[in-house]
Amino acid sequence: MKAFLEQRDCQLFTGAMFPLPYPLHVHEVVELVSIRTGSCRMRIGLEHYDLSVGDVAIAFPFMPHSYVKVTDDLSGFALFISPNEIREFARLFAEETPLCPVIRAKDVIPELQQSIDRLYAIPESQPHPYRLAYVHLLLAQLLNTLPMTQYDGMTDRSIALQIIRYIDWHVLEPLSLKGIAQALNISPSHLSHIISDQLKTNLRHMINGMRIGRAIILMRESHKTLTDICYECGYESIRTFRRAFVSQTGMLPKEFMKKL
């Protein structure tokens, strides 16, 4: 399955985990989960990890990841934060990557678990700076625990962000490899390499992924019909929308909505 590009307008979210399953996707924010009850399987990059109570996992920006629920009693804590909100860690997120993105329950230090529990208990209505202070503490404890390695594609990762933003801004317009490369002042071959190597997809799937990512957000956050969602995401027919949705998620749109 190809990854779709998810757009998250919220700079900071802390709270309960989202409904699963959630298909393979990438975004420019940091995503962290901590399992409280039950278990799930999470793919991060090319590896799959079975997560159970007390385990903590983190997906760095632009790292493809997905979730499958293993038990019905699954619940947990989720954190999404833009690197722009935590500038002291922004360079690390851009230049390094974890050797293993999962910390097992037995290795989670008490201070880290306390920060997770505190953030889980804070309502989303709590002022942003108050929650952000605990997020700083949580990330400082987590990143001090995770063994890291230097990322080899710093420059390409930066260009990957530019590609995502450009396609996001122009996703409802005709797009071509040559046109995007000219706009970003890079060669088409380099552009194709970055999309394949950094984002684990190709241009056609990337554009469809961006549109289907928007469709999934509308399914979760609105009461629009599938027909309305289809046209709002740039598709000219339900048939084309359905085919693209199945290609990206492995499910029909109606099946996906039933699982929400």
mmCIF file of C-alpha atoms in Angstrom:
data_model
loop_
_atom_site.group_PDB
_atom_site.id
_atom_site.type_symbol
_atom_site.label_atom_id
_atom_site.label_comp_id
_atom_site.label_asym_id
_atom_site.label_seq_id
_atom_site.Cartn_x
_atom_site.Cartn_y
_atom_site.Cartn_z
ATOM 1 C CA MET A 1 0.000 0.000 0.000
ATOM 2 C CA LYS A 2 1.237 3.482 -0.859
ATOM 3 C CA ALA A 3 1.415 6.165 1.832
ATOM 4 C CA PHE A 4 -0.998 9.097 1.662
ATOM 5 C CA LEU A 5 0.024 12.582 2.752
ATOM 6 C CA GLU A 6 -2.008 13.723 5.728
ATOM 7 C CA GLN A 7 -2.439 17.431 6.376
ATOM 8 C CA ARG A 8 -2.652 18.474 10.026
ATOM 9 C CA ASP A 9 -3.548 22.109 10.608
ATOM 10 C CA CYS A 10 -3.294 21.778 14.405
ATOM 11 C CA GLN A 11 0.180 22.695 15.669
ATOM 12 C CA LEU A 12 -0.316 20.761 18.911
ATOM 13 C CA PHE A 13 -2.693 17.973 19.917
ATOM 14 C CA THR A 14 -2.606 15.886 23.096
ATOM 15 C CA GLY A 15 -5.354 13.455 24.031
ATOM 16 C CA ALA A 16 -6.889 10.056 23.400
ATOM 17 C CA MET A 17 -5.780 7.878 20.490
ATOM 18 C CA PHE A 18 -7.831 8.044 17.298
ATOM 19 C CA PRO A 19 -10.052 5.238 15.973
ATOM 20 C CA LEU A 20 -8.190 2.425 14.211
ATOM 21 C CA PRO A 21 -7.325 1.114 11.659
ATOM 22 C CA TYR A 22 -5.448 4.046 10.148
ATOM 23 C CA PRO A 23 -3.771 3.513 6.745
ATOM 24 C CA LEU A 24 -0.156 4.188 5.819
ATOM 25 C CA HIS A 25 0.473 7.945 5.819
ATOM 26 C CA VAL A 26 3.125 10.619 6.258
ATOM 27 C CA HIS A 27 3.008 14.185 7.543
ATOM 28 C CA GLU A 28 5.372 16.933 8.629
ATOM 29 C CA VAL A 29 4.528 16.707 12.352
ATOM 30 C CA VAL A 30 5.913 14.479 15.101
ATOM 31 C CA GLU A 31 3.493 11.721 16.168
ATOM 32 C CA LEU A 32 3.780 9.847 19.471
ATOM 33 C CA VAL A 33 1.518 7.196 21.004
ATOM 34 C CA SER A 34 1.474 5.436 24.364
ATOM 35 C CA ILE A 35 -0.726 2.356 24.841
ATOM 36 C CA ARG A 36 -2.941 2.346 27.962
ATOM 37 C CA THR A 37 -5.115 -0.726 27.375
ATOM 38 C CA GLY A 38 -5.224 -3.450 24.748
ATOM 39 C CA SER A 39 -2.791 -3.711 21.860
ATOM 40 C CA CYS A 40 -2.226 -2.654 18.246
ATOM 41 C CA ARG A 41 0.278 -3.181 15.460
ATOM 42 C CA MET A 42 2.108 -0.111 14.174
ATOM 43 C CA ARG A 43 4.205 0.105 11.044
ATOM 44 C CA ILE A 44 6.970 2.730 11.141
ATOM 45 C CA GLY A 45 9.055 2.929 7.998
ATOM 46 C CA LEU A 46 9.533 -0.642 6.788
ATOM 47 C CA GLU A 47 9.231 -2.311 10.218
ATOM 48 C CA HIS A 48 6.157 -3.549 12.101
ATOM 49 C CA TYR A 49 5.882 -3.317 15.885
ATOM 50 C CA ASP A 50 3.339 -5.003 18.168
ATOM 51 C CA LEU A 51 2.494 -2.433 20.847
ATOM 52 C CA SER A 52 0.932 -3.366 24.176
ATOM 53 C CA VAL A 53 0.225 -1.660 27.511
ATOM 54 C CA GLY A 54 2.933 0.808 28.511
ATOM 55 C CA ASP A 55 4.773 0.806 25.163
ATOM 56 C CA VAL A 56 5.637 4.175 23.604
ATOM 57 C CA ALA A 57 6.245 4.744 19.876
ATOM 58 C CA ILE A 58 7.252 7.845 17.904
ATOM 59 C CA ALA A 59 7.139 8.635 14.190
ATOM 60 C CA PHE A 60 9.457 11.439 13.067
ATOM 61 C CA PRO A 61 8.335 13.898 10.338
ATOM 62 C CA PHE A 62 7.952 12.323 6.868
ATOM 63 C CA MET A 63 8.286 8.789 8.244
ATOM 64 C CA PRO A 64 5.539 6.547 6.760
ATOM 65 C CA HIS A 65 3.475 4.845 9.483
ATOM 66 C CA SER A 66 0.148 3.053 9.956
ATOM 67 C CA TYR A 67 -1.929 1.349 12.652
ATOM 68 C CA VAL A 68 -4.009 -1.812 12.923
ATOM 69 C CA LYS A 69 -6.058 -2.572 16.033
ATOM 70 C CA VAL A 70 -5.311 -5.995 17.528
ATOM 71 C CA THR A 71 -7.736 -5.983 20.484
ATOM 72 C CA ASP A 72 -11.097 -4.212 20.844
ATOM 73 C CA ASP A 73 -10.181 -2.750 24.240
ATOM 74 C CA LEU A 74 -7.404 -0.621 22.703
ATOM 75 C CA SER A 75 -6.950 2.854 24.165
ATOM 76 C CA GLY A 76 -4.022 5.173 24.503
ATOM 77 C CA PHE A 77 -2.473 8.621 24.497
ATOM 78 C CA ALA A 78 -1.579 10.467 21.290
ATOM 79 C CA LEU A 79 0.610 13.508 20.717
ATOM 80 C CA PHE A 80 0.969 15.474 17.475
ATOM 81 C CA ILE A 81 3.267 18.487 17.389
ATOM 82 C CA SER A 82 4.868 20.574 14.669
ATOM 83 C CA PRO A 83 8.665 20.922 14.927
ATOM 84 C CA ASN A 84 8.065 24.682 14.611
ATOM 85 C CA GLU A 85 6.494 24.576 18.073
ATOM 86 C CA ILE A 86 9.609 23.034 19.647
ATOM 87 C CA ARG A 87 12.490 24.810 17.954
ATOM 88 C CA GLU A 88 15.126 23.461 20.342
ATOM 89 C CA PHE A 89 14.341 19.946 19.010
ATOM 90 C CA ALA A 90 13.657 20.941 15.382
ATOM 91 C CA ARG A 91 17.220 20.329 14.202
ATOM 92 C CA LEU A 92 17.296 16.877 15.805
ATOM 93 C CA PHE A 93 14.042 15.904 14.070
ATOM 94 C CA ALA A 94 15.506 17.096 10.750
ATOM 95 C CA GLU A 95 18.962 15.558 11.058
ATOM 96 C CA GLU A 96 18.607 12.395 13.152
ATOM 97 C CA THR A 97 16.403 9.315 13.349
ATOM 98 C CA PRO A 98 15.879 6.684 16.096
ATOM 99 C CA LEU A 99 17.663 3.357 15.781
ATOM 100 C CA CYS A 100 14.387 1.920 17.108
ATOM 101 C CA PRO A 101 11.294 4.182 17.381
ATOM 102 C CA VAL A 102 9.668 2.092 20.134
ATOM 103 C CA ILE A 103 10.350 2.061 23.877
ATOM 104 C CA ARG A 104 8.980 -1.021 25.597
ATOM 105 C CA ALA A 105 7.051 -0.613 28.843
ATOM 106 C CA LYS A 106 9.871 -2.070 30.950
ATOM 107 C CA ASP A 107 12.277 0.578 29.601
ATOM 108 C CA VAL A 108 9.989 3.616 30.015
ATOM 109 C CA ILE A 109 11.488 5.713 32.809
ATOM 110 C CA PRO A 110 9.035 6.846 35.540
ATOM 111 C CA GLU A 111 9.525 10.532 34.678
ATOM 112 C CA LEU A 112 8.515 9.907 31.057
ATOM 113 C CA GLN A 113 5.404 7.988 32.080
ATOM 114 C CA GLN A 114 4.462 10.757 34.523
ATOM 115 C CA SER A 115 4.670 13.355 31.725
ATOM 116 C CA ILE A 116 2.490 11.173 29.479
ATOM 117 C CA ASP A 117 -0.078 10.646 32.252
ATOM 118 C CA ARG A 118 -0.166 14.357 33.018
ATOM 119 C CA LEU A 119 -0.715 15.328 29.377
ATOM 120 C CA TYR A 120 -3.384 12.643 29.005
ATOM 121 C CA ALA A 121 -5.276 14.144 31.947
ATOM 122 C CA ILE A 122 -5.051 17.775 30.735
ATOM 123 C CA PRO A 123 -8.179 18.761 28.766
ATOM 124 C CA GLU A 124 -7.646 20.117 25.254
ATOM 125 C CA SER A 125 -9.286 23.347 26.412
ATOM 126 C CA GLN A 126 -6.293 24.004 28.685
ATOM 127 C CA PRO A 127 -4.214 26.970 27.413
ATOM 128 C CA HIS A 128 -1.686 26.060 24.732
ATOM 129 C CA PRO A 129 1.451 27.233 26.650
ATOM 130 C CA TYR A 130 0.490 25.088 29.647
ATOM 131 C CA ARG A 131 0.296 21.894 27.580
ATOM 132 C CA LEU A 132 3.367 22.872 25.568
ATOM 133 C CA ALA A 133 5.466 23.043 28.739
ATOM 134 C CA TYR A 134 4.670 19.391 29.518
ATOM 135 C CA VAL A 135 5.336 18.415 25.889
ATOM 136 C CA HIS A 136 8.828 19.934 26.151
ATOM 137 C CA LEU A 137 9.455 17.880 29.269
ATOM 138 C CA LEU A 138 8.107 14.690 27.671
ATOM 139 C CA LEU A 139 10.232 15.063 24.535
ATOM 140 C CA ALA A 140 13.373 15.896 26.504
ATOM 141 C CA GLN A 141 12.937 12.689 28.515
ATOM 142 C CA LEU A 142 12.035 10.586 25.468
ATOM 143 C CA LEU A 143 14.822 11.802 23.183
ATOM 144 C CA ASN A 144 17.349 11.302 25.965
ATOM 145 C CA THR A 145 16.220 7.656 26.160
ATOM 146 C CA LEU A 146 16.130 6.806 22.439
ATOM 147 C CA PRO A 147 19.428 5.856 20.750
ATOM 148 C CA MET A 148 19.730 8.075 17.656
ATOM 149 C CA THR A 149 21.671 7.944 14.417
ATOM 150 C CA GLN A 150 22.572 10.697 11.954
ATOM 151 C CA TYR A 151 20.116 10.998 9.111
ATOM 152 C CA ASP A 152 21.760 10.739 5.693
ATOM 153 C CA GLY A 153 19.204 12.762 3.758
ATOM 154 C CA MET A 154 19.077 16.156 5.447
ATOM 155 C CA THR A 155 18.972 18.127 2.236
ATOM 156 C CA ASP A 156 16.488 15.777 0.599
ATOM 157 C CA ARG A 157 14.272 15.891 3.683
ATOM 158 C CA SER A 158 14.137 19.688 3.410
ATOM 159 C CA ILE A 159 13.195 19.430 -0.268
ATOM 160 C CA ALA A 160 10.598 16.785 0.629
ATOM 161 C CA LEU A 161 8.854 19.378 2.801
ATOM 162 C CA GLN A 162 8.854 21.849 -0.102
ATOM 163 C CA ILE A 163 7.362 19.192 -2.382
ATOM 164 C CA ILE A 164 4.595 18.381 0.095
ATOM 165 C CA ARG A 165 3.722 22.051 0.534
ATOM 166 C CA TYR A 166 3.751 22.764 -3.196
ATOM 167 C CA ILE A 167 1.470 19.838 -4.024
ATOM 168 C CA ASP A 168 -0.801 20.739 -1.104
ATOM 169 C CA TRP A 169 -1.209 24.283 -2.447
ATOM 170 C CA HIS A 170 -1.800 23.115 -6.036
ATOM 171 C CA VAL A 171 -3.353 19.674 -5.539
ATOM 172 C CA LEU A 172 -6.593 20.563 -7.367
ATOM 173 C CA GLU A 173 -4.643 21.828 -10.393
ATOM 174 C CA PRO A 174 -2.993 19.828 -13.210
ATOM 175 C CA LEU A 175 0.422 18.740 -11.909
ATOM 176 C CA SER A 176 3.384 17.140 -13.654
ATOM 177 C CA LEU A 177 6.844 16.020 -12.582
ATOM 178 C CA LYS A 178 8.443 18.547 -14.947
ATOM 179 C CA GLY A 179 6.247 21.433 -13.780
ATOM 180 C CA ILE A 180 6.876 20.795 -10.082
ATOM 181 C CA ALA A 181 10.615 20.392 -10.681
ATOM 182 C CA GLN A 182 10.735 23.735 -12.493
ATOM 183 C CA ALA A 183 8.793 25.434 -9.699
ATOM 184 C CA LEU A 184 11.206 24.073 -7.057
ATOM 185 C CA ASN A 185 14.304 24.615 -9.224
ATOM 186 C CA ILE A 186 15.473 21.001 -9.164
ATOM 187 C CA SER A 187 15.796 18.370 -11.880
ATOM 188 C CA PRO A 188 12.854 16.025 -12.590
ATOM 189 C CA SER A 189 15.073 13.012 -11.855
ATOM 190 C CA HIS A 190 16.066 14.436 -8.451
ATOM 191 C CA LEU A 191 12.426 15.228 -7.691
ATOM 192 C CA SER A 192 11.396 11.678 -8.600
ATOM 193 C CA HIS A 193 14.209 10.271 -6.414
ATOM 194 C CA ILE A 194 13.128 12.320 -3.375
ATOM 195 C CA ILE A 195 9.473 11.345 -3.743
ATOM 196 C CA SER A 196 10.482 7.674 -4.007
ATOM 197 C CA ASP A 197 13.229 7.633 -1.357
ATOM 198 C CA GLN A 198 11.902 10.058 1.250
ATOM 199 C CA LEU A 199 8.140 9.712 0.882
ATOM 200 C CA LYS A 200 8.033 6.076 -0.311
ATOM 201 C CA THR A 201 5.579 6.805 -3.134
ATOM 202 C CA ASN A 202 5.386 8.241 -6.663
ATOM 203 C CA LEU A 203 3.880 11.468 -8.001
ATOM 204 C CA ARG A 204 0.570 9.972 -9.111
ATOM 205 C CA HIS A 205 0.040 8.214 -5.787
ATOM 206 C CA MET A 206 1.238 11.329 -3.994
ATOM 207 C CA ILE A 207 -1.406 13.553 -5.594
ATOM 208 C CA ASN A 208 -4.101 10.934 -5.073
ATOM 209 C CA GLY A 209 -2.812 10.425 -1.537
ATOM 210 C CA MET A 210 -3.125 14.142 -0.789
ATOM 211 C CA ARG A 211 -6.695 14.170 -2.061
ATOM 212 C CA ILE A 212 -7.671 10.970 -0.268
ATOM 213 C CA GLY A 213 -6.007 12.301 2.889
ATOM 214 C CA ARG A 214 -8.335 15.284 2.710
ATOM 215 C CA ALA A 215 -11.260 12.959 2.110
ATOM 216 C CA ILE A 216 -10.436 10.951 5.241
ATOM 217 C CA ILE A 217 -10.273 14.125 7.321
ATOM 218 C CA LEU A 218 -13.706 15.158 5.996
ATOM 219 C CA MET A 219 -15.074 11.699 6.791
ATOM 220 C CA ARG A 220 -13.819 11.975 10.363
ATOM 221 C CA GLU A 221 -14.650 15.606 11.057
ATOM 222 C CA SER A 222 -17.811 16.373 9.063
ATOM 223 C CA HIS A 223 -21.201 14.928 8.185
ATOM 224 C CA LYS A 224 -20.803 15.412 4.437
ATOM 225 C CA THR A 225 -21.963 12.736 2.016
ATOM 226 C CA LEU A 226 -19.450 10.721 0.014
ATOM 227 C CA THR A 227 -20.615 12.536 -3.117
ATOM 228 C CA ASP A 228 -19.873 15.941 -1.559
ATOM 229 C CA ILE A 229 -16.481 14.716 -0.317
ATOM 230 C CA CYS A 230 -15.662 13.324 -3.749
ATOM 231 C CA TYR A 231 -16.123 16.665 -5.515
ATOM 232 C CA GLU A 232 -14.537 18.734 -2.731
ATOM 233 C CA CYS A 233 -11.353 16.654 -3.070
ATOM 234 C CA GLY A 234 -10.973 17.283 -6.802
ATOM 235 C CA TYR A 235 -12.514 14.149 -8.320
ATOM 236 C CA GLU A 236 -14.916 14.414 -11.229
ATOM 237 C CA SER A 237 -16.842 11.222 -10.536
ATOM 238 C CA ILE A 238 -17.642 8.849 -7.673
ATOM 239 C CA ARG A 239 -16.165 6.015 -9.729
ATOM 240 C CA THR A 240 -12.763 7.717 -9.985
ATOM 241 C CA PHE A 241 -12.896 8.658 -6.293
ATOM 242 C CA ARG A 242 -13.763 5.093 -5.279
ATOM 243 C CA ARG A 243 -10.922 3.639 -7.359
ATOM 244 C CA ALA A 244 -8.388 6.095 -5.905
ATOM 245 C CA PHE A 245 -9.633 5.467 -2.361
ATOM 246 C CA VAL A 246 -9.261 1.700 -2.695
ATOM 247 C CA SER A 247 -5.775 2.157 -4.175
ATOM 248 C CA GLN A 248 -4.682 4.277 -1.197
ATOM 249 C CA THR A 249 -6.388 2.488 1.705
ATOM 250 C CA GLY A 250 -7.319 -0.985 0.495
ATOM 251 C CA MET A 251 -10.968 -0.292 1.379
ATOM 252 C CA LEU A 252 -14.029 1.154 -0.294
ATOM 253 C CA PRO A 253 -15.054 4.584 1.062
ATOM 254 C CA LYS A 254 -18.254 3.129 2.577
ATOM 255 C CA GLU A 255 -16.291 0.371 4.310
ATOM 256 C CA PHE A 256 -13.847 2.904 5.735
ATOM 257 C CA MET A 257 -16.670 5.093 7.075
ATOM 258 C CA LYS A 258 -18.247 2.082 8.805
ATOM 259 C CA LYS A 259 -14.990 1.448 10.671
ATOM 260 C CA LEU A 260 -14.832 5.000 12.025
#
